[in-house]
Short mmCIF file of C-alpha atoms and ligand atoms in Angstrom, two decimals:
data_model
loop_
_atom_site.label_atom_id
_atom_site.label_comp_id
_atom_site.label_asym_id
_atom_site.label_seq_id
_atom_site.Cartn_x
_atom_site.Cartn_y
_atom_site.Cartn_z
CA MET U 1 76.60 82.84 101.38
CA LEU U 2 77.98 82.08 98.17
CA ILE U 3 77.05 83.86 94.69
CA ASP U 4 77.98 81.59 91.54
CA LEU U 5 79.15 84.88 88.71
CA SER U 6 80.55 82.20 86.08
CA SER U 7 76.76 82.26 84.80
CA LEU U 8 77.58 85.34 83.79
CA LYS U 9 79.57 84.59 81.43
CA GLU U 10 79.55 87.39 78.20
CA VAL U 11 80.27 91.06 78.60
CA GLY U 12 77.13 92.48 79.33
CA SER U 13 75.19 89.29 80.47
CA ARG U 14 72.64 90.16 83.76
CA LYS U 15 71.77 87.88 86.27
CA SER U 16 69.25 88.21 89.37
CA ILE U 17 68.73 86.63 92.36
CA ASP U 18 66.13 87.04 95.24
CA ARG U 19 66.53 85.23 98.22
CA LYS U 20 66.68 84.26 101.82
CA ILE U 21 69.52 84.16 103.26
CA GLU U 22 70.80 83.32 106.81
CA LEU U 23 74.03 84.97 108.21
CA PRO U 24 76.00 85.00 112.12
CA ASP U 25 74.64 87.01 115.05
CA LEU U 26 77.22 90.21 114.94
CA SER U 27 78.94 91.56 118.18
CA TYR U 28 79.99 95.39 117.09
CA ARG U 29 81.76 97.89 119.55
CA GLU U 30 79.86 96.58 121.84
CA GLN U 31 76.94 95.69 120.90
CA GLU U 32 75.35 92.15 120.06
CA ILE U 33 73.72 92.16 116.24
CA GLY U 34 71.74 89.49 116.31
CA ILE U 35 70.25 87.71 112.91
CA PRO U 36 67.91 85.20 114.04
CA PHE U 37 65.69 85.54 111.23
CA PRO U 38 66.23 85.17 107.44
CA LEU U 39 67.20 88.47 105.55
CA ASP U 40 65.72 89.27 102.50
CA LEU U 41 68.32 89.59 99.48
CA LYS U 42 67.65 90.70 96.21
CA LEU U 43 70.48 91.43 94.21
CA ASP U 44 71.18 92.35 90.23
CA MET U 45 74.63 90.99 88.79
CA TYR U 46 76.12 92.70 85.82
CA ASN U 47 79.62 91.45 83.81
CA THR U 48 81.22 94.89 83.22
CA GLU U 49 84.34 94.80 81.21
CA ASP U 50 86.60 94.50 83.84
CA SER U 51 84.07 93.89 87.13
CA TYR U 52 81.19 92.41 88.52
CA THR U 53 78.33 95.47 89.46
CA LEU U 54 76.29 94.41 92.50
CA THR U 55 72.82 96.45 92.71
CA GLY U 56 69.68 95.85 95.45
CA SER U 57 68.60 95.35 98.49
CA LEU U 58 68.68 93.53 101.73
CA ALA U 59 66.00 94.10 104.26
CA GLY U 60 64.90 92.30 107.44
CA ASN U 61 64.71 92.57 110.68
CA LEU U 62 68.10 91.80 113.09
CA VAL U 63 67.68 92.19 117.26
CA LEU U 64 69.48 95.13 118.79
CA THR U 65 69.92 96.23 123.15
CA CYS U 66 67.50 99.95 123.35
CA SER U 67 71.02 101.56 124.89
CA ARG U 68 68.18 103.42 127.60
CA CYS U 69 66.11 100.42 128.76
CA LEU U 70 68.21 97.51 127.69
CA GLU U 71 65.44 95.60 126.49
CA ARG U 72 66.22 94.06 122.93
CA PHE U 73 64.14 95.13 120.16
CA GLU U 74 63.53 94.04 116.75
CA TYR U 75 65.36 97.22 114.39
CA LYS U 76 63.84 96.65 110.74
CA ILE U 77 66.29 97.23 108.55
CA ASP U 78 65.94 97.52 103.76
CA ILE U 79 70.02 98.50 103.21
CA LYS U 80 71.12 99.95 99.49
CA ILE U 81 73.64 97.59 98.19
CA ASN U 82 75.60 98.95 95.00
CA GLU U 83 79.52 97.60 95.08
CA GLU U 84 81.62 96.74 92.57
CA LEU U 85 83.98 93.33 92.52
CA MET U 86 86.87 93.92 90.36
CA LYS U 87 87.30 90.30 88.12
CA ASP U 88 91.48 90.61 88.72
CA GLU U 89 90.07 90.20 92.63
CA ILE U 90 88.11 87.09 92.57
CA ASN U 91 89.15 83.40 93.11
CA ASN U 92 86.63 81.37 92.65
CA ILE U 93 83.48 83.49 89.75
CA SER U 94 81.65 80.14 90.63
CA GLU U 95 81.42 80.29 94.92
CA PHE U 96 81.63 84.14 95.39
CA ASP U 97 81.28 84.39 99.18
CA ILE U 98 79.34 87.72 99.42
CA SER U 99 78.68 87.21 103.19
CA SER U 100 81.12 90.07 104.25
CA ILE U 101 79.90 92.65 101.65
CA LEU U 102 76.31 92.12 103.18
CA ILE U 103 77.98 92.34 106.65
CA GLU U 104 79.48 95.38 106.10
CA HIS U 105 76.91 96.78 104.79
CA ILE U 106 75.04 95.74 108.04
CA LEU U 107 77.28 97.15 110.41
CA LEU U 108 77.54 100.77 108.23
CA ILE U 109 74.00 101.47 109.19
CA ILE U 110 73.69 100.19 112.96
CA PRO U 111 72.91 103.33 115.29
CA ILE U 112 75.49 103.95 117.82
CA LYS U 113 72.90 103.93 120.38
CA PRO U 114 69.95 102.38 119.05
CA ILE U 115 66.56 102.88 121.11
CA CYS U 116 63.93 100.89 120.84
CA SER U 117 61.19 104.31 120.44
CA GLN U 118 61.26 107.85 120.04
CA ASP U 119 59.98 107.78 123.81
CA CYS U 120 61.52 105.22 125.38
CA LYS U 121 62.00 105.88 129.18
CA GLY U 122 65.07 103.81 129.88
CA LEU U 123 65.45 102.50 133.47
CA CYS U 124 65.73 104.63 136.92
CA VAL U 125 69.35 105.78 137.30
CA GLN U 126 68.13 104.69 141.34
CA CYS U 127 66.40 101.59 141.27
CA GLY U 128 67.14 99.83 138.06
CA GLN U 129 63.18 100.33 137.26
CA ASN U 130 62.55 100.32 133.52
CA LEU U 131 59.90 102.64 132.91
CA ASN U 132 58.32 101.71 129.87
CA GLU U 133 56.76 98.66 132.21
CA GLY U 134 55.78 101.53 135.52
CA GLU U 135 56.66 104.36 137.56
CA CYS U 136 59.22 102.94 140.92
CA ASP U 137 58.48 104.43 143.76
CA CYS U 138 62.03 106.16 143.97
CA GLU U 139 61.93 110.35 144.54
CA LYS U 140 62.35 112.51 141.37
CA ASP U 141 64.41 114.57 141.77
CA ILE U 142 63.99 116.05 137.49
CA ILE U 143 64.38 119.04 136.34
CA ASP U 144 63.13 121.04 133.43
CA PRO U 145 66.06 122.64 131.41
CA ARG U 146 64.01 125.66 130.71
CA MET U 147 64.26 125.55 134.59
CA ALA U 148 67.44 124.97 135.52
CA LYS U 149 68.44 127.73 133.07
CA LEU U 150 66.40 130.04 134.89
CA LYS U 151 67.52 129.11 137.95
CA LYS U 152 71.34 129.30 137.06
CA LEU U 153 70.10 132.60 136.00
CA PHE U 154 68.97 133.65 139.64
CA ASP U 155 72.25 131.50 141.29
CA ASP U 156 74.17 134.08 138.95
CA LYS U 157 71.71 137.52 140.12
CA ASP U 158 73.37 136.65 144.23
CA ASN U 159 75.94 136.11 143.34
CA GLU U 160 76.64 139.03 141.83
CA GLU U 161 74.76 141.03 144.94
CA VAL U 162 77.66 139.71 147.84
ZN1 ZN F 1 64.28 100.57 125.24
ZN1 ZN F 2 63.15 103.85 140.73
#
């Protein structure tokens, strides 16, 4: 997405933008990050002596894959943007492409293991059934972590007696 900084001619001048922007889907750390809906970009741009500062927010919904149940789900974002663009590093101030800055901000907040909800039950390790949609018929051999501790205590005791 291109923004025009040339209208900020004078040092000290400001400009705000508030618009819907579209970004391509991203691939990051083996995750497919879908951006099917336009995102809301709000930016205040300010001309300082040597730079332009951009402050604002990028908000909307991404689509991620749940690391437990592998379903795609909508992931809400509301990212604060705080960037300083040095004037001598900008080639074309009337068409400055801000996309890479926005993408960087998005990638920073993507969880390593996204989950669709805190209580997502995930998939059955035996048959692959999505347990959010219903129980499967597999034998369950789930040991409560506290029980496991107790069991270990008993086992250790047995060993001592041998
Ligand atoms: Zn899930
Ligand atoms: Zn199962």
